[in-house]
PDB file of N, CA and C in Angstrom:
ATOM      1  N   UNK A   1      27.496 -41.354   0.336  1.00  0.00           N
ATOM      2  CA  UNK A   1      27.937 -39.922   0.182  1.00  0.00           C
ATOM      3  C   UNK A   1      29.087 -39.539   0.732  1.00  0.00           C
ATOM      4  N   UNK A   2      29.971 -38.652   0.248  1.00  0.00           N
ATOM      5  CA  UNK A   2      31.115 -38.184   0.948  1.00  0.00           C
ATOM      6  C   UNK A   2      30.773 -37.573   2.208  1.00  0.00           C
ATOM      7  N   UNK A   3      29.613 -36.929   2.383  1.00  0.00           N
ATOM      8  CA  UNK A   3      29.277 -36.325   3.696  1.00  0.00           C
ATOM      9  C   UNK A   3      29.241 -37.281   4.720  1.00  0.00           C
ATOM     10  N   UNK A   4      28.677 -38.420   4.486  1.00  0.00           N
ATOM     11  CA  UNK A   4      28.456 -39.424   5.388  1.00  0.00           C
ATOM     12  C   UNK A   4      29.900 -40.087   5.822  1.00  0.00           C
ATOM     13  N   UNK A   5      30.664 -40.306   4.754  1.00  0.00           N
ATOM     14  CA  UNK A   5      31.908 -40.935   5.009  1.00  0.00           C
ATOM     15  C   UNK A   5      32.722 -39.850   5.923  1.00  0.00           C
ATOM     16  N   UNK A   6      32.806 -38.642   5.585  1.00  0.00           N
ATOM     17  CA  UNK A   6      33.601 -37.595   6.225  1.00  0.00           C
ATOM     18  C   UNK A   6      33.022 -37.568   7.581  1.00  0.00           C
ATOM     19  N   UNK A   7      31.640 -37.550   7.956  1.00  0.00           N
ATOM     20  CA  UNK A   7      31.196 -37.399   9.160  1.00  0.00           C
ATOM     21  C   UNK A   7      31.453 -38.658  10.030  1.00  0.00           C
ATOM     22  N   UNK A   8      31.360 -39.765   9.396  1.00  0.00           N
ATOM     23  CA  UNK A   8      31.705 -41.017  10.326  1.00  0.00           C
ATOM     24  C   UNK A   8      33.159 -41.131  10.636  1.00  0.00           C
ATOM     25  N   UNK A   9      33.952 -40.567   9.673  1.00  0.00           N
ATOM     26  CA  UNK A   9      35.520 -40.629  10.096  1.00  0.00           C
ATOM     27  C   UNK A   9      35.757 -39.808  11.212  1.00  0.00           C
ATOM     28  N   UNK A  10      34.960 -38.795  11.727  1.00  0.00           N
ATOM     29  CA  UNK A  10      35.270 -38.058  12.893  1.00  0.00           C
ATOM     30  C   UNK A  10      34.666 -38.736  14.084  1.00  0.00           C
ATOM     31  N   UNK A  11      34.066 -39.851  13.967  1.00  0.00           N
ATOM     32  CA  UNK A  11      33.561 -40.539  15.187  1.00  0.00           C
ATOM     33  C   UNK A  11      32.088 -40.230  15.456  1.00  0.00           C
ATOM     34  N   UNK A  12      31.436 -39.707  14.573  1.00  0.00           N
ATOM     35  CA  UNK A  12      29.934 -39.366  14.670  1.00  0.00           C
ATOM     36  C   UNK A  12      29.115 -40.564  14.523  1.00  0.00           C
ATOM     37  N   UNK A  13      28.013 -40.641  14.987  1.00  0.00           N
ATOM     38  CA  UNK A  13      27.169 -41.769  14.915  1.00  0.00           C
ATOM     39  C   UNK A  13      26.389 -41.909  13.599  1.00  0.00           C
ATOM     40  N   UNK A  14      25.919 -42.936  13.217  1.00  0.00           N
ATOM     41  CA  UNK A  14      25.149 -43.008  11.755  1.00  0.00           C
ATOM     42  C   UNK A  14      23.943 -41.920  11.810  1.00  0.00           C
ATOM     43  N   UNK A  15      23.375 -41.813  12.898  1.00  0.00           N
ATOM     44  CA  UNK A  15      22.257 -40.815  12.883  1.00  0.00           C
ATOM     45  C   UNK A  15      22.810 -39.359  12.690  1.00  0.00           C
ATOM     46  N   UNK A  16      23.959 -39.098  13.372  1.00  0.00           N
ATOM     47  CA  UNK A  16      24.399 -37.610  13.081  1.00  0.00           C
ATOM     48  C   UNK A  16      24.774 -37.525  11.706  1.00  0.00           C
ATOM     49  N   UNK A  17      25.372 -38.621  11.177  1.00  0.00           N
ATOM     50  CA  UNK A  17      25.947 -38.516   9.742  1.00  0.00           C
ATOM     51  C   UNK A  17      24.705 -38.404   8.699  1.00  0.00           C
ATOM     52  N   UNK A  18      23.626 -39.071   9.111  1.00  0.00           N
ATOM     53  CA  UNK A  18      22.417 -39.005   8.108  1.00  0.00           C
ATOM     54  C   UNK A  18      21.872 -37.510   8.219  1.00  0.00           C
ATOM     55  N   UNK A  19      21.940 -36.897   9.490  1.00  0.00           N
ATOM     56  CA  UNK A  19      21.452 -35.530   9.658  1.00  0.00           C
ATOM     57  C   UNK A  19      22.359 -34.775   8.860  1.00  0.00           C
ATOM     58  N   UNK A  20      23.659 -34.983   8.846  1.00  0.00           N
ATOM     59  CA  UNK A  20      24.576 -33.947   8.176  1.00  0.00           C
ATOM     60  C   UNK A  20      24.294 -34.213   6.625  1.00  0.00           C
ATOM     61  N   UNK A  21      23.985 -35.257   6.118  1.00  0.00           N
ATOM     62  CA  UNK A  21      23.728 -35.551   4.884  1.00  0.00           C
ATOM     63  C   UNK A  21      22.436 -34.928   4.376  1.00  0.00           C
ATOM     64  N   UNK A  22      21.441 -34.989   5.140  1.00  0.00           N
ATOM     65  CA  UNK A  22      20.156 -34.348   4.899  1.00  0.00           C
ATOM     66  C   UNK A  22      20.425 -32.785   4.773  1.00  0.00           C
ATOM     67  N   UNK A  23      21.137 -32.363   5.675  1.00  0.00           N
ATOM     68  CA  UNK A  23      21.405 -30.875   5.620  1.00  0.00           C
ATOM     69  C   UNK A  23      22.150 -30.406   4.519  1.00  0.00           C
ATOM     70  N   UNK A  24      23.224 -31.095   3.974  1.00  0.00           N
ATOM     71  CA  UNK A  24      23.886 -30.859   2.700  1.00  0.00           C
ATOM     72  C   UNK A  24      23.051 -31.005   1.582  1.00  0.00           C
ATOM     73  N   UNK A  25      22.080 -31.950   1.596  1.00  0.00           N
ATOM     74  CA  UNK A  25      21.101 -32.073   0.370  1.00  0.00           C
ATOM     75  C   UNK A  25      20.178 -31.054   0.304  1.00  0.00           C
ATOM     76  N   UNK A  26      19.719 -30.410   1.532  1.00  0.00           N
ATOM     77  CA  UNK A  26      18.929 -29.241   1.584  1.00  0.00           C
ATOM     78  C   UNK A  26      19.626 -28.094   1.000  1.00  0.00           C
ATOM     79  N   UNK A  27      20.779 -27.823   1.443  1.00  0.00           N
ATOM     80  CA  UNK A  27      21.613 -26.765   0.828  1.00  0.00           C
ATOM     81  C   UNK A  27      21.835 -26.785  -0.737  1.00  0.00           C
ATOM     82  N   UNK A  28      22.237 -28.043  -1.228  1.00  0.00           N
ATOM     83  CA  UNK A  28      22.458 -28.187  -2.496  1.00  0.00           C
ATOM     84  C   UNK A  28      21.112 -28.229  -3.399  1.00  0.00           C
ATOM     85  N   UNK A  29      20.003 -28.235  -2.931  1.00  0.00           N
ATOM     86  CA  UNK A  29      18.783 -28.153  -3.548  1.00  0.00           C
ATOM     87  C   UNK A  29      18.265 -26.648  -3.635  1.00  0.00           C
ATOM     88  N   UNK A  30      18.962 -25.897  -2.944  1.00  0.00           N
ATOM     89  CA  UNK A  30      18.429 -24.391  -3.009  1.00  0.00           C
ATOM     90  C   UNK A  30      18.886 -23.845  -4.209  1.00  0.00           C
ATOM     91  N   UNK A  31      18.003 -23.003  -5.178  1.00  0.00           N
ATOM     92  CA  UNK A  31      18.475 -22.547  -6.214  1.00  0.00           C
ATOM     93  C   UNK A  31      19.362 -21.294  -6.166  1.00  0.00           C
ATOM     94  N   UNK A  32      20.364 -21.182  -7.099  1.00  0.00           N
ATOM     95  CA  UNK A  32      21.347 -20.102  -7.024  1.00  0.00           C
ATOM     96  C   UNK A  32      20.642 -18.818  -7.343  1.00  0.00           C
ATOM     97  N   UNK A  33      21.057 -17.735  -6.758  1.00  0.00           N
ATOM     98  CA  UNK A  33      20.473 -16.457  -7.005  1.00  0.00           C
ATOM     99  C   UNK A  33      20.717 -16.013  -8.583  1.00  0.00           C
ATOM    100  N   UNK A  34      19.935 -15.274  -8.933  1.00  0.00           N
ATOM    101  CA  UNK A  34      19.994 -14.871 -10.457  1.00  0.00           C
ATOM    102  C   UNK A  34      21.473 -14.206 -10.712  1.00  0.00           C
ATOM    103  N   UNK A  35      21.686 -13.382  -9.820  1.00  0.00           N
ATOM    104  CA  UNK A  35      23.216 -12.749  -9.949  1.00  0.00           C
ATOM    105  C   UNK A  35      24.402 -13.765  -9.939  1.00  0.00           C
ATOM    106  N   UNK A  36      24.144 -14.681  -9.306  1.00  0.00           N
ATOM    107  CA  UNK A  36      25.261 -15.572  -9.346  1.00  0.00           C
ATOM    108  C   UNK A  36      25.227 -16.517 -10.654  1.00  0.00           C
ATOM    109  N   UNK A  37      24.058 -16.932 -11.120  1.00  0.00           N
ATOM    110  CA  UNK A  37      23.808 -17.538 -12.427  1.00  0.00           C
ATOM    111  C   UNK A  37      24.358 -16.658 -13.604  1.00  0.00           C
ATOM    112  N   UNK A  38      24.150 -15.351 -13.574  1.00  0.00           N
ATOM    113  CA  UNK A  38      24.559 -14.543 -14.697  1.00  0.00           C
ATOM    114  C   UNK A  38      26.208 -14.394 -14.679  1.00  0.00           C
ATOM    115  N   UNK A  39      26.604 -14.299 -13.517  1.00  0.00           N
ATOM    116  CA  UNK A  39      27.994 -14.088 -13.266  1.00  0.00           C
ATOM    117  C   UNK A  39      28.878 -15.282 -13.911  1.00  0.00           C
ATOM    118  N   UNK A  40      28.334 -16.462 -13.837  1.00  0.00           N
ATOM    119  CA  UNK A  40      29.022 -17.609 -14.272  1.00  0.00           C
ATOM    120  C   UNK A  40      28.740 -17.987 -15.884  1.00  0.00           C
ATOM    121  N   UNK A  41      27.714 -17.293 -16.556  1.00  0.00           N
ATOM    122  CA  UNK A  41      27.278 -17.556 -17.814  1.00  0.00           C
ATOM    123  C   UNK A  41      28.472 -17.329 -18.873  1.00  0.00           C
ATOM    124  N   UNK A  42      29.233 -16.277 -18.545  1.00  0.00           N
ATOM    125  CA  UNK A  42      30.430 -15.800 -19.415  1.00  0.00           C
ATOM    126  C   UNK A  42      31.632 -16.710 -19.324  1.00  0.00           C
ATOM    127  N   UNK A  43      31.520 -17.443 -18.178  1.00  0.00           N
ATOM    128  CA  UNK A  43      32.821 -18.125 -17.801  1.00  0.00           C
ATOM    129  C   UNK A  43      32.874 -19.538 -18.470  1.00  0.00           C
ATOM    130  N   UNK A  44      31.719 -20.026 -18.974  1.00  0.00           N
ATOM    131  CA  UNK A  44      31.720 -21.369 -19.677  1.00  0.00           C
ATOM    132  C   UNK A  44      31.410 -21.063 -21.095  1.00  0.00           C
ATOM    133  N   UNK A  45      32.227 -21.750 -21.986  1.00  0.00           N
ATOM    134  CA  UNK A  45      31.837 -21.650 -23.461  1.00  0.00           C
ATOM    135  C   UNK A  45      30.627 -22.280 -23.720  1.00  0.00           C
ATOM    136  N   UNK A  46      29.920 -21.774 -24.885  1.00  0.00           N
ATOM    137  CA  UNK A  46      28.782 -22.386 -25.205  1.00  0.00           C
ATOM    138  C   UNK A  46      28.979 -23.279 -26.551  1.00  0.00           C
ATOM    139  N   UNK A  47      30.016 -24.108 -26.448  1.00  0.00           N
ATOM    140  CA  UNK A  47      30.327 -24.891 -27.697  1.00  0.00           C
ATOM    141  C   UNK A  47      29.431 -26.052 -27.834  1.00  0.00           C
ATOM    142  N   UNK A  48      29.130 -26.666 -29.077  1.00  0.00           N
ATOM    143  CA  UNK A  48      28.311 -27.681 -29.351  1.00  0.00           C
ATOM    144  C   UNK A  48      29.165 -28.934 -28.974  1.00  0.00           C
ATOM    145  N   UNK A  49      28.448 -29.939 -28.287  1.00  0.00           N
ATOM    146  CA  UNK A  49      29.088 -31.218 -28.007  1.00  0.00           C
ATOM    147  C   UNK A  49      28.164 -32.175 -28.455  1.00  0.00           C
ATOM    148  N   UNK A  50      28.639 -33.468 -28.642  1.00  0.00           N
ATOM    149  CA  UNK A  50      27.788 -34.624 -29.040  1.00  0.00           C
ATOM    150  C   UNK A  50      27.608 -35.552 -27.877  1.00  0.00           C
ATOM    151  N   UNK A  51      26.430 -35.894 -27.617  1.00  0.00           N
ATOM    152  CA  UNK A  51      26.129 -36.757 -26.508  1.00  0.00           C
ATOM    153  C   UNK A  51      26.516 -38.211 -26.990  1.00  0.00           C
ATOM    154  N   UNK A  52      26.381 -39.065 -25.842  1.00  0.00           N
ATOM    155  CA  UNK A  52      26.691 -40.527 -26.198  1.00  0.00           C
ATOM    156  C   UNK A  52      25.567 -41.088 -27.103  1.00  0.00           C
ATOM    157  N   UNK A  53      24.390 -40.359 -27.192  1.00  0.00           N
ATOM    158  CA  UNK A  53      23.303 -40.772 -28.065  1.00  0.00           C
ATOM    159  C   UNK A  53      23.429 -40.156 -29.455  1.00  0.00           C
ATOM    160  N   UNK A  54      24.472 -39.301 -29.755  1.00  0.00           N
ATOM    161  CA  UNK A  54      24.586 -38.735 -31.013  1.00  0.00           C
ATOM    162  C   UNK A  54      23.896 -37.381 -31.276  1.00  0.00           C
ATOM    163  N   UNK A  55      23.357 -36.886 -30.202  1.00  0.00           N
ATOM    164  CA  UNK A  55      22.562 -35.670 -30.293  1.00  0.00           C
ATOM    165  C   UNK A  55      23.433 -34.576 -30.061  1.00  0.00           C
ATOM    166  N   UNK A  56      23.256 -33.382 -30.589  1.00  0.00           N
ATOM    167  CA  UNK A  56      24.125 -32.093 -30.500  1.00  0.00           C
ATOM    168  C   UNK A  56      23.483 -31.357 -29.476  1.00  0.00           C
ATOM    169  N   UNK A  57      24.292 -30.824 -28.500  1.00  0.00           N
ATOM    170  CA  UNK A  57      23.788 -29.997 -27.178  1.00  0.00           C
ATOM    171  C   UNK A  57      25.009 -28.983 -27.013  1.00  0.00           C
ATOM    172  N   UNK A  58      24.318 -27.714 -26.563  1.00  0.00           N
ATOM    173  CA  UNK A  58      25.257 -26.573 -26.250  1.00  0.00           C
ATOM    174  C   UNK A  58      25.672 -26.740 -24.755  1.00  0.00           C
ATOM    175  N   UNK A  59      27.074 -26.647 -24.647  1.00  0.00           N
ATOM    176  CA  UNK A  59      27.475 -26.838 -23.282  1.00  0.00           C
ATOM    177  C   UNK A  59      26.825 -25.907 -22.296  1.00  0.00           C
ATOM    178  N   UNK A  60      26.701 -24.640 -22.384  1.00  0.00           N
ATOM    179  CA  UNK A  60      26.095 -23.749 -21.294  1.00  0.00           C
ATOM    180  C   UNK A  60      24.564 -23.852 -21.525  1.00  0.00           C
ATOM    181  N   UNK A  61      24.057 -23.555 -22.533  1.00  0.00           N
ATOM    182  CA  UNK A  61      22.589 -23.521 -22.705  1.00  0.00           C
ATOM    183  C   UNK A  61      21.850 -24.692 -22.329  1.00  0.00           C
ATOM    184  N   UNK A  62      22.237 -25.903 -22.801  1.00  0.00           N
ATOM    185  CA  UNK A  62      21.610 -27.108 -22.641  1.00  0.00           C
ATOM    186  C   UNK A  62      22.144 -27.909 -21.430  1.00  0.00           C
ATOM    187  N   UNK A  63      23.284 -27.706 -20.997  1.00  0.00           N
ATOM    188  CA  UNK A  63      23.850 -28.581 -19.888  1.00  0.00           C
ATOM    189  C   UNK A  63      24.008 -27.874 -18.560  1.00  0.00           C
ATOM    190  N   UNK A  64      24.205 -26.562 -18.549  1.00  0.00           N
ATOM    191  CA  UNK A  64      24.526 -25.986 -17.374  1.00  0.00           C
ATOM    192  C   UNK A  64      23.512 -24.947 -16.851  1.00  0.00           C
ATOM    193  N   UNK A  65      22.957 -24.247 -17.776  1.00  0.00           N
ATOM    194  CA  UNK A  65      22.002 -23.135 -17.517  1.00  0.00           C
ATOM    195  C   UNK A  65      20.780 -23.517 -16.751  1.00  0.00           C
ATOM    196  N   UNK A  66      20.521 -22.903 -15.604  1.00  0.00           N
ATOM    197  CA  UNK A  66      19.533 -23.068 -14.769  1.00  0.00           C
ATOM    198  C   UNK A  66      19.572 -24.495 -13.877  1.00  0.00           C
ATOM    199  N   UNK A  67      20.736 -25.026 -13.833  1.00  0.00           N
ATOM    200  CA  UNK A  67      20.867 -26.269 -13.150  1.00  0.00           C
ATOM    201  C   UNK A  67      21.958 -26.094 -12.055  1.00  0.00           C
ATOM    202  N   UNK A  68      21.859 -26.870 -11.054  1.00  0.00           N
ATOM    203  CA  UNK A  68      22.821 -26.938 -10.059  1.00  0.00           C
ATOM    204  C   UNK A  68      23.900 -27.990 -10.536  1.00  0.00           C
ATOM    205  N   UNK A  69      25.154 -27.545 -10.581  1.00  0.00           N
ATOM    206  CA  UNK A  69      26.220 -28.487 -11.112  1.00  0.00           C
ATOM    207  C   UNK A  69      27.219 -28.575 -10.128  1.00  0.00           C
ATOM    208  N   UNK A  70      27.742 -29.686  -9.761  1.00  0.00           N
ATOM    209  CA  UNK A  70      28.874 -30.012  -9.025  1.00  0.00           C
ATOM    210  C   UNK A  70      29.962 -30.513  -9.750  1.00  0.00           C
ATOM    211  N   UNK A  71      31.060 -29.885  -9.799  1.00  0.00           N
ATOM    212  CA  UNK A  71      32.201 -30.405 -10.429  1.00  0.00           C
ATOM    213  C   UNK A  71      33.356 -30.865  -9.365  1.00  0.00           C
ATOM    214  N   UNK A  72      33.787 -32.038  -9.496  1.00  0.00           N
ATOM    215  CA  UNK A  72      34.891 -32.526  -8.595  1.00  0.00           C
ATOM    216  C   UNK A  72      36.158 -32.890  -9.406  1.00  0.00           C
ATOM    217  N   UNK A  73      37.303 -32.135  -9.134  1.00  0.00           N
ATOM    218  CA  UNK A  73      38.542 -32.363  -9.801  1.00  0.00           C
ATOM    219  C   UNK A  73      39.299 -32.989  -8.662  1.00  0.00           C
ATOM    220  N   UNK A  74      40.031 -34.022  -9.160  1.00  0.00           N
ATOM    221  CA  UNK A  74      40.882 -34.882  -8.145  1.00  0.00           C
ATOM    222  C   UNK A  74      42.183 -35.218  -8.656  1.00  0.00           C
ATOM    223  N   UNK A  75      43.306 -35.065  -7.937  1.00  0.00           N
ATOM    224  CA  UNK A  75      44.622 -35.512  -8.470  1.00  0.00           C
ATOM    225  C   UNK A  75      45.220 -36.256  -7.329  1.00  0.00           C
ATOM    226  N   UNK A  76      45.758 -37.347  -7.829  1.00  0.00           N
ATOM    227  CA  UNK A  76      46.412 -38.243  -6.932  1.00  0.00           C
ATOM    228  C   UNK A  76      47.690 -38.681  -7.414  1.00  0.00           C
ATOM    229  N   UNK A  77      48.627 -38.552  -6.578  1.00  0.00           N
ATOM    230  CA  UNK A  77      50.093 -39.068  -7.084  1.00  0.00           C
ATOM    231  C   UNK A  77      50.750 -40.188  -6.016  1.00  0.00           C
ATOM    232  N   UNK A  78      51.024 -41.236  -6.646  1.00  0.00           N
ATOM    233  CA  UNK A  78      51.664 -42.101  -5.849  1.00  0.00           C
ATOM    234  C   UNK A  78      53.200 -42.400  -6.108  1.00  0.00           C
ATOM    235  N   UNK A  79      53.911 -42.465  -5.003  1.00  0.00           N
ATOM    236  CA  UNK A  79      55.316 -42.768  -5.255  1.00  0.00           C
ATOM    237  C   UNK A  79      55.731 -44.278  -4.998  1.00  0.00           C
ATOM    238  N   UNK A  80      56.556 -44.785  -5.721  1.00  0.00           N
ATOM    239  CA  UNK A  80      57.011 -46.231  -5.547  1.00  0.00           C
ATOM    240  C   UNK A  80      58.002 -46.231  -4.397  1.00  0.00           C
ATOM    241  N   UNK A  81      57.781 -47.346  -3.609  1.00  0.00           N
ATOM    242  CA  UNK A  81      58.709 -47.512  -2.563  1.00  0.00           C
ATOM    243  C   UNK A  81      59.646 -48.596  -2.817  1.00  0.00           C
TER     244      UNK A  81
END
């Protein structure tokens, strides 16, 4: 997990890193309050998508609503030397 790698990079022991990972997992498992869920409902379109199995699903209703979702966006740029 990224938490373990980030913690070990600071010189922490594996036991300390495991504790940090457990704490992060506990926080991630907590359900979002209703007002937070409702605030984000209008930010995501409810378009119909097709899964890799050929089923139609609605983006918000079927994939996001009531679930904890983590989105990671990364950009890297390398220059030639």
